[in-house]
Coordinates of N, CA, C and O in Angstrom, one line a residue:
M144 N 105.0 1.6 -2.9 CA 104.3 0.4 -1.8 C 105.6 -0.8 -1.5 O 106.3 -0.9 -2.1
T145 N 105.3 -0.7 -0.2 CA 106.2 -1.7 0.5 C 105.5 -3.3 1.1 O 104.2 -2.7 1.6
Y146 N 105.3 -4.1 0.9 CA 104.6 -5.4 1.2 C 106.0 -6.3 2.0 O 107.3 -6.6 2.1
V147 N 105.1 -6.7 3.2 CA 105.9 -7.8 4.2 C 104.8 -8.7 4.1 O 104.0 -8.6 4.3
T148 N 105.7 -10.3 4.0 CA 105.0 -10.8 3.6 C 105.2 -12.0 4.3 O 106.8 -12.7 4.2
N149 N 104.6 -13.1 5.1 CA 105.2 -14.5 6.0 C 104.4 -15.4 4.7 O 103.3 -15.2 5.4
T150 N 104.9 -16.2 4.3 CA 104.3 -17.3 3.8 C 104.1 -18.4 4.0 O 103.6 -20.0 3.4
D151 N 104.3 -19.0 5.8 CA 104.2 -20.5 6.6 C 103.3 -20.4 6.8 O 101.9 -19.3 5.9
T152 N 102.4 -21.7 6.6 CA 101.0 -22.1 6.4 C 101.0 -22.3 7.9 O 101.8 -22.7 9.0
I153 N 99.9 -21.2 8.5 CA 99.0 -21.9 9.9 C 98.0 -22.6 9.4 O 97.4 -22.1 8.8
T154 N 98.2 -23.5 10.6 CA 97.0 -24.3 10.6 C 96.2 -24.7 11.7 O 96.6 -24.8 12.8
H155 N 94.8 -24.7 11.1 CA 93.9 -25.0 12.6 C 92.7 -26.0 12.7 O 92.4 -26.0 11.2
Q156 N 92.6 -26.9 13.3 CA 91.7 -28.1 13.5 C 90.9 -28.2 14.0 O 91.6 -28.2 15.2
Q157 N 89.3 -27.5 14.0 CA 88.7 -27.7 14.8 C 87.6 -28.7 14.4 O 87.0 -28.2 13.3
H158 N 86.9 -30.1 15.5 CA 85.5 -30.6 14.8 C 85.9 -30.6 13.7 O 84.3 -30.1 13.0
Q159 N 86.5 -31.3 13.1 CA 87.2 -31.9 11.4 C 86.8 -30.6 10.7 O 87.0 -30.9 9.4
D160 N 86.6 -29.8 11.0 CA 86.6 -28.3 10.2 C 88.5 -28.0 10.1 O 88.4 -27.5 11.2
D161 N 88.6 -27.4 9.0 CA 90.4 -27.2 9.1 C 90.1 -25.8 8.1 O 89.0 -25.3 7.3
Y162 N 91.0 -25.0 8.9 CA 91.5 -23.9 7.7 C 93.2 -24.1 7.6 O 93.8 -24.2 8.9
H163 N 93.5 -22.7 6.5 CA 94.8 -22.5 6.6 C 95.1 -21.7 6.2 O 94.2 -20.9 5.8
I164 N 95.8 -20.9 7.7 CA 96.5 -18.8 6.5 C 96.9 -19.0 5.8 O 98.5 -19.7 6.4
C165 N 97.2 -18.8 4.4 CA 98.1 -19.2 3.9 C 99.3 -18.6 3.3 O 100.1 -18.4 2.6
N166 N 99.2 -17.1 4.0 CA 100.1 -16.0 3.6 C 99.2 -14.7 4.5 O 97.8 -14.7 4.5
L167 N 100.0 -14.2 5.3 CA 100.1 -12.8 5.9 C 101.5 -11.7 5.5 O 102.1 -12.2 5.1
S168 N 100.6 -10.8 4.7 CA 101.4 -9.9 4.3 C 100.6 -8.3 5.0 O 99.5 -7.7 5.7
L169 N 101.5 -7.7 4.7 CA 101.6 -6.1 5.2 C 101.8 -5.3 4.3 O 103.0 -5.0 3.7
L170 N 101.0 -4.6 3.6 CA 100.9 -3.6 2.8 C 101.3 -2.5 3.1 O 99.9 -1.6 3.6
V171 N 102.6 -1.8 2.8 CA 102.0 0.1 2.7 C 102.1 0.9 1.9 O 103.2 0.7 0.9
A172 N 100.8 1.4 1.8 CA 101.0 2.1 -0.3 C 101.4 3.8 0.3 O 100.5 4.1 1.8
T173 N 102.3 4.4 0.2 CA 102.7 6.3 0.5 C 101.5 6.5 -0.7 O 101.6 6.3 -1.8
P174 N 101.7 7.8 -0.1 CA 101.1 8.9 -0.8 C 101.4 8.9 -2.2 O 102.9 9.2 -2.4
G175 N 100.6 9.1 -3.3 CA 101.3 9.0 -5.1 C 101.7 7.5 -5.3 O 102.2 8.0 -6.2
C176 N 101.3 6.8 -4.3 CA 101.0 5.3 -5.5 C 100.7 5.3 -6.4 O 99.6 6.0 -6.4
P177 N 101.5 5.1 -7.5 CA 100.1 4.5 -8.7 C 99.1 3.3 -8.7 O 99.3 2.8 -7.9
T178 N 97.8 3.5 -9.0 CA 96.9 2.4 -9.0 C 97.8 0.9 -9.8 O 98.3 1.1 -10.6
Q179 N 97.4 0.1 -9.2 CA 97.9 -1.3 -9.9 C 96.9 -1.6 -10.8 O 95.5 -1.1 -11.0
S180 N 97.7 -2.8 -11.6 CA 96.6 -3.2 -12.2 C 95.4 -4.1 -12.3 O 95.9 -4.3 -11.1
W181 N 94.1 -4.4 -12.7 CA 93.5 -5.1 -12.5 C 94.6 -6.6 -12.1 O 94.8 -7.2 -12.9
H182 N 93.8 -7.2 -11.0 CA 94.3 -8.9 -10.9 C 93.7 -9.5 -9.8 O 92.8 -8.9 -8.9
A183 N 93.7 -10.8 -10.7 CA 93.5 -12.1 -9.2 C 94.2 -12.5 -8.3 O 95.4 -12.5 -8.9
D184 N 94.5 -13.0 -7.3 CA 95.1 -13.2 -6.3 C 95.9 -14.7 -7.0 O 96.3 -15.3 -6.2
G185 N 94.6 -15.9 -7.5 CA 94.4 -17.0 -7.6 C 94.1 -16.9 -8.1 O 92.7 -16.5 -8.8
G186 N 94.1 -18.6 -8.8 CA 93.3 -19.2 -9.9 C 91.6 -20.4 -9.2 O 91.7 -20.2 -8.4
H187 N 91.6 -20.9 -10.1 CA 90.3 -22.0 -9.9 C 90.8 -23.2 -9.7 O 92.3 -23.6 -10.1
T188 N 90.3 -24.0 -8.9 CA 91.1 -25.0 -8.1 C 90.2 -26.4 -9.8 O 90.8 -27.5 -9.9
S189 N 89.3 -25.8 -11.0 CA 88.4 -26.9 -12.3 C 88.9 -25.8 -13.2 O 89.2 -24.7 -13.1
L190 N 90.2 -26.2 -14.0 CA 89.9 -26.3 -15.7 C 88.5 -26.1 -16.1 O 89.2 -25.4 -17.5
T191 N 87.5 -26.8 -15.6 CA 86.3 -26.8 -16.5 C 84.8 -26.5 -16.0 O 83.9 -26.2 -17.0
K192 N 85.1 -26.2 -14.8 CA 83.7 -25.2 -14.2 C 84.1 -24.8 -13.1 O 85.0 -24.5 -12.6
H193 N 82.9 -23.3 -13.0 CA 82.8 -22.9 -11.6 C 82.4 -23.3 -10.2 O 82.2 -24.3 -10.3
E194 N 83.2 -22.8 -9.4 CA 83.6 -24.3 -8.1 C 83.5 -23.3 -6.8 O 83.7 -21.7 -7.1
P195 N 82.9 -23.4 -5.8 CA 82.9 -22.6 -4.5 C 83.8 -21.8 -4.6 O 85.0 -22.9 -4.9
C196 N 83.8 -20.9 -3.8 CA 85.0 -20.4 -2.6 C 86.4 -21.1 -2.1 O 85.6 -21.8 -1.5
H197 N 87.3 -21.5 -2.7 CA 88.5 -22.1 -1.5 C 88.9 -21.4 -1.0 O 90.3 -22.2 0.3
V198 N 89.7 -20.5 -1.2 CA 90.6 -19.3 -0.8 C 90.3 -17.4 -0.5 O 89.1 -17.3 -2.0
F199 N 90.4 -16.7 0.5 CA 89.8 -15.6 0.5 C 90.6 -15.1 1.3 O 91.7 -15.4 1.8
N200 N 90.4 -13.5 0.7 CA 91.2 -12.2 1.3 C 90.9 -12.0 2.5 O 89.6 -11.4 2.2
V201 N 90.8 -11.6 3.4 CA 90.9 -11.1 4.3 C 91.9 -9.1 4.7 O 92.8 -9.8 4.9
F202 N 91.3 -8.4 4.1 CA 91.7 -7.0 4.3 C 91.8 -5.9 5.5 O 90.5 -6.3 5.9
I203 N 92.8 -5.7 6.8 CA 92.3 -5.1 7.6 C 92.7 -4.5 7.7 O 93.7 -3.8 8.1
P204 N 92.2 -2.6 7.5 CA 93.5 -1.6 7.2 C 93.8 -1.1 8.5 O 92.9 -1.2 9.7
L205 N 94.3 0.0 9.1 CA 95.2 -0.2 10.3 C 94.9 1.3 10.7 O 95.2 1.6 11.3
V206 N 94.8 2.5 9.7 CA 94.1 3.4 9.6 C 92.8 3.8 8.7 O 92.3 2.7 7.9
D207 N 92.0 4.7 8.6 CA 90.7 4.9 8.0 C 91.1 4.6 7.1 O 92.4 5.7 6.1
V208 N 90.6 4.2 5.6 CA 90.7 4.6 4.5 C 89.4 5.3 3.7 O 88.6 4.2 3.1
P209 N 89.4 6.3 3.5 CA 88.3 6.7 2.7 C 88.7 7.1 1.2 O 89.8 6.6 0.9
L210 N 88.2 7.3 0.4 CA 88.1 7.3 -1.7 C 89.4 8.1 -1.6 O 90.3 7.9 -3.0
S211 N 89.7 9.6 -0.9 CA 91.0 9.9 -1.5 C 92.1 9.5 -0.8 O 93.5 9.4 -1.9
M212 N 92.0 8.1 -0.1 CA 93.3 7.4 -0.4 C 93.6 5.9 -1.1 O 94.4 5.6 -1.1
G213 N 92.3 6.7 -1.9 CA 92.5 5.2 -2.7 C 92.5 3.6 -2.4 O 93.5 2.7 -2.4
P214 N 91.1 3.1 -1.9 CA 91.0 2.1 -1.3 C 91.3 1.0 -2.1 O 91.0 1.2 -3.2
T215 N 90.9 -0.2 -2.0 CA 90.8 -1.4 -2.7 C 89.4 -1.1 -4.1 O 88.5 -1.3 -3.4
E216 N 89.8 -1.6 -4.8 CA 88.4 -1.6 -5.6 C 88.2 -2.4 -6.4 O 89.1 -3.3 -6.9
L217 N 87.0 -3.0 -6.6 CA 86.7 -4.6 -6.8 C 85.9 -4.8 -7.7 O 85.1 -3.8 -8.0
R218 N 86.1 -6.1 -9.0 CA 85.0 -6.0 -10.1 C 83.9 -7.1 -10.1 O 84.7 -8.6 -9.6
P219 N 82.9 -7.1 -9.3 CA 81.8 -7.8 -8.8 C 81.9 -8.6 -9.9 O 81.8 -8.6 -11.3
G220 N 81.3 -10.2 -9.7 CA 80.8 -10.9 -10.5 C 82.6 -11.4 -11.6 O 82.7 -12.5 -12.0
T221 N 83.6 -11.1 -11.5 CA 85.0 -11.5 -11.8 C 85.7 -12.8 -11.1 O 86.7 -13.2 -12.0
H222 N 84.6 -13.6 -10.5 CA 85.4 -14.1 -9.9 C 84.8 -15.9 -10.3 O 85.5 -16.4 -10.0
H223 N 84.1 -15.7 -10.9 CA 83.5 -16.3 -12.0 C 84.2 -17.6 -12.7 O 85.1 -17.0 -13.5
Y224 N 84.4 -18.7 -13.1 CA 84.7 -19.5 -13.6 C 84.8 -19.3 -15.1 O 83.9 -18.8 -15.8
T225 N 85.8 -18.7 -16.2 CA 85.5 -19.0 -17.2 C 86.9 -18.9 -17.8 O 88.2 -18.8 -17.0
R226 N 87.2 -19.8 -19.6 CA 88.4 -20.1 -19.8 C 89.0 -18.5 -20.5 O 90.2 -18.9 -20.8
N227 N 88.7 -17.5 -20.9 CA 88.8 -16.6 -21.6 C 88.1 -15.3 -20.8 O 87.5 -14.8 -21.3
L228 N 88.8 -14.3 -19.3 CA 88.1 -13.2 -19.1 C 88.2 -11.9 -19.4 O 87.6 -11.4 -19.2
T229 N 89.0 -12.0 -20.7 CA 89.3 -10.8 -21.5 C 87.9 -10.6 -22.2 O 87.2 -9.9 -22.4
S230 N 88.0 -11.9 -22.8 CA 87.1 -12.3 -24.3 C 85.5 -11.9 -22.8 O 84.9 -11.1 -23.6
M231 N 85.3 -12.4 -22.4 CA 83.7 -12.1 -21.1 C 83.5 -10.7 -20.3 O 83.1 -10.5 -21.2
M232 N 85.0 -9.8 -20.4 CA 84.4 -8.8 -19.8 C 84.2 -7.7 -21.4 O 83.3 -6.8 -21.2
L233 N 85.2 -8.2 -22.4 CA 84.7 -7.3 -23.2 C 83.2 -7.1 -23.5 O 82.2 -6.7 -24.2
V234 N 83.1 -8.9 -23.7 CA 81.3 -8.6 -24.0 C 81.0 -8.2 -23.0 O 79.5 -7.9 -23.2
A235 N 80.7 -8.5 -22.1 CA 79.9 -8.0 -20.7 C 79.7 -6.5 -21.3 O 78.6 -5.9 -21.2
K236 N 80.8 -5.9 -21.5 CA 80.8 -4.2 -21.6 C 79.9 -3.5 -23.1 O 79.3 -3.4 -23.1
A237 N 80.5 -4.8 -23.8 CA 79.2 -4.5 -25.5 C 77.6 -4.6 -25.0 O 77.3 -3.5 -25.8
R238 N 77.8 -5.5 -24.2 CA 76.4 -6.2 -23.7 C 75.7 -5.1 -22.4 O 74.3 -4.8 -23.0
K239 N 76.4 -4.0 -22.6 CA 76.0 -3.4 -21.0 C 75.8 -3.8 -19.7 O 74.6 -3.4 -19.3
T240 N 76.2 -5.3 -19.6 CA 76.2 -5.9 -18.9 C 77.2 -5.8 -17.7 O 77.4 -6.6 -16.6
L241 N 78.6 -5.3 -18.2 CA 79.9 -5.5 -16.9 C 79.3 -4.4 -15.7 O 78.9 -3.5 -15.8
R242 N 79.2 -5.6 -14.6 CA 78.9 -4.7 -13.4 C 80.5 -3.3 -12.7 O 81.4 -3.0 -13.4
S243 N 79.9 -2.2 -12.7 CA 80.6 -1.4 -12.5 C 81.9 -1.5 -10.9 O 81.0 -2.5 -10.3
P244 N 82.4 -1.0 -11.1 CA 83.9 -1.5 -9.8 C 83.1 -1.3 -8.4 O 82.4 0.4 -8.7
V245 N 83.5 -1.6 -7.1 CA 83.4 -1.0 -6.6 C 84.2 -1.3 -5.5 O 85.5 -1.4 -5.4
T246 N 84.2 0.3 -4.7 CA 85.4 0.6 -3.7 C 85.0 0.9 -2.5 O 84.5 2.0 -2.7
P247 N 85.0 -0.3 -1.6 CA 84.4 1.0 0.0 C 85.5 1.4 0.7 O 86.4 1.4 0.5
E248 N 85.1 2.7 1.2 CA 85.5 3.3 1.8 C 86.3 2.3 3.5 O 84.5 1.7 4.2
L249 N 86.7 1.7 3.9 CA 87.2 1.6 5.3 C 87.1 2.4 6.3 O 88.3 3.2 6.0
Q250 N 86.8 1.8 7.4 CA 88.2 2.7 8.7 C 88.6 1.8 9.3 O 88.4 0.4 9.3
M251 N 89.3 1.8 10.3 CA 91.0 1.8 10.8 C 89.9 0.5 11.4 O 89.0 0.4 12.5
G252 N 90.4 -1.4 11.2 CA 89.6 -2.0 12.1 C 88.5 -3.2 11.5 O 88.3 -3.7 11.5
D253 N 88.2 -1.8 10.2 CA 87.3 -2.6 9.2 C 87.6 -3.9 9.0 O 89.1 -4.3 9.0
A254 N 86.7 -4.9 8.4 CA 87.7 -6.3 7.4 C 87.1 -6.1 6.4 O 85.5 -6.4 5.7
L255 N 87.8 -6.8 4.9 CA 86.8 -6.3 3.9 C 87.1 -8.2 3.3 O 89.0 -8.1 3.4
M256 N 86.4 -9.2 3.1 CA 87.1 -10.1 3.1 C 86.2 -10.3 1.6 O 85.0 -10.1 1.2
F257 N 86.9 -11.3 0.6 CA 86.7 -11.1 -0.9 C 87.3 -12.8 -1.3 O 88.5 -12.8 -1.0
D258 N 86.7 -13.2 -2.1 CA 86.8 -14.7 -2.8 C 88.4 -13.9 -3.8 O 88.4 -13.1 -4.9
Y259 N 89.8 -14.9 -3.5 CA 91.1 -14.0 -3.9 C 91.0 -14.2 -5.3 O 92.1 -13.8 -6.1
R260 N 89.7 -14.8 -6.2 CA 90.2 -15.2 -7.9 C 89.6 -13.1 -8.2 O 89.7 -13.6 -9.2
I261 N 88.2 -12.9 -7.5 CA 88.1 -11.8 -8.2 C 88.7 -10.7 -8.1 O 90.0 -10.8 -7.6
L262 N 88.2 -10.1 -9.8 CA 89.5 -9.0 -10.1 C 89.1 -7.4 -9.0 O 88.7 -7.3 -8.4
H263 N 90.7 -7.4 -8.7 CA 90.9 -6.1 -7.8 C 92.0 -5.6 -8.3 O 93.1 -5.7 -8.7
R264 N 92.2 -4.3 -7.9 CA 93.1 -3.1 -7.2 C 93.4 -2.4 -6.3 O 92.2 -2.0 -5.9
G265 N 94.3 -1.4 -6.3 CA 95.3 -0.7 -5.1 C 94.9 0.8 -5.8 O 95.0 0.6 -7.2
R266 N 94.3 1.9 -5.5 CA 93.8 3.0 -5.8 C 95.0 3.4 -5.1 O 95.1 4.9 -6.0

């Protein structure tokens, strides 16, 4: 895999609403790349309670990404705050409440947007 990253912050302010592009990256996954480990791209703003999304990822594929190409896999619900995500997932698995991963197939130019705290991985 190849990453090309620009970490300069781009800021826009309009009508008192502001947003920042905090990272721009290009990921090139070549055939035979190993599956990534489950990970979140960032953490929570509070260490005591769940807060609304404050950063989100936008993936825009430059080619079609069918299941055979190993698109990004997401674990629904894992963006909720917990002090111990590993224990939470083990309990959910034991109680049979662990939600199955979601693996959207994307077409060139689609946009996949998600909370950057959600567990995900490249397949």
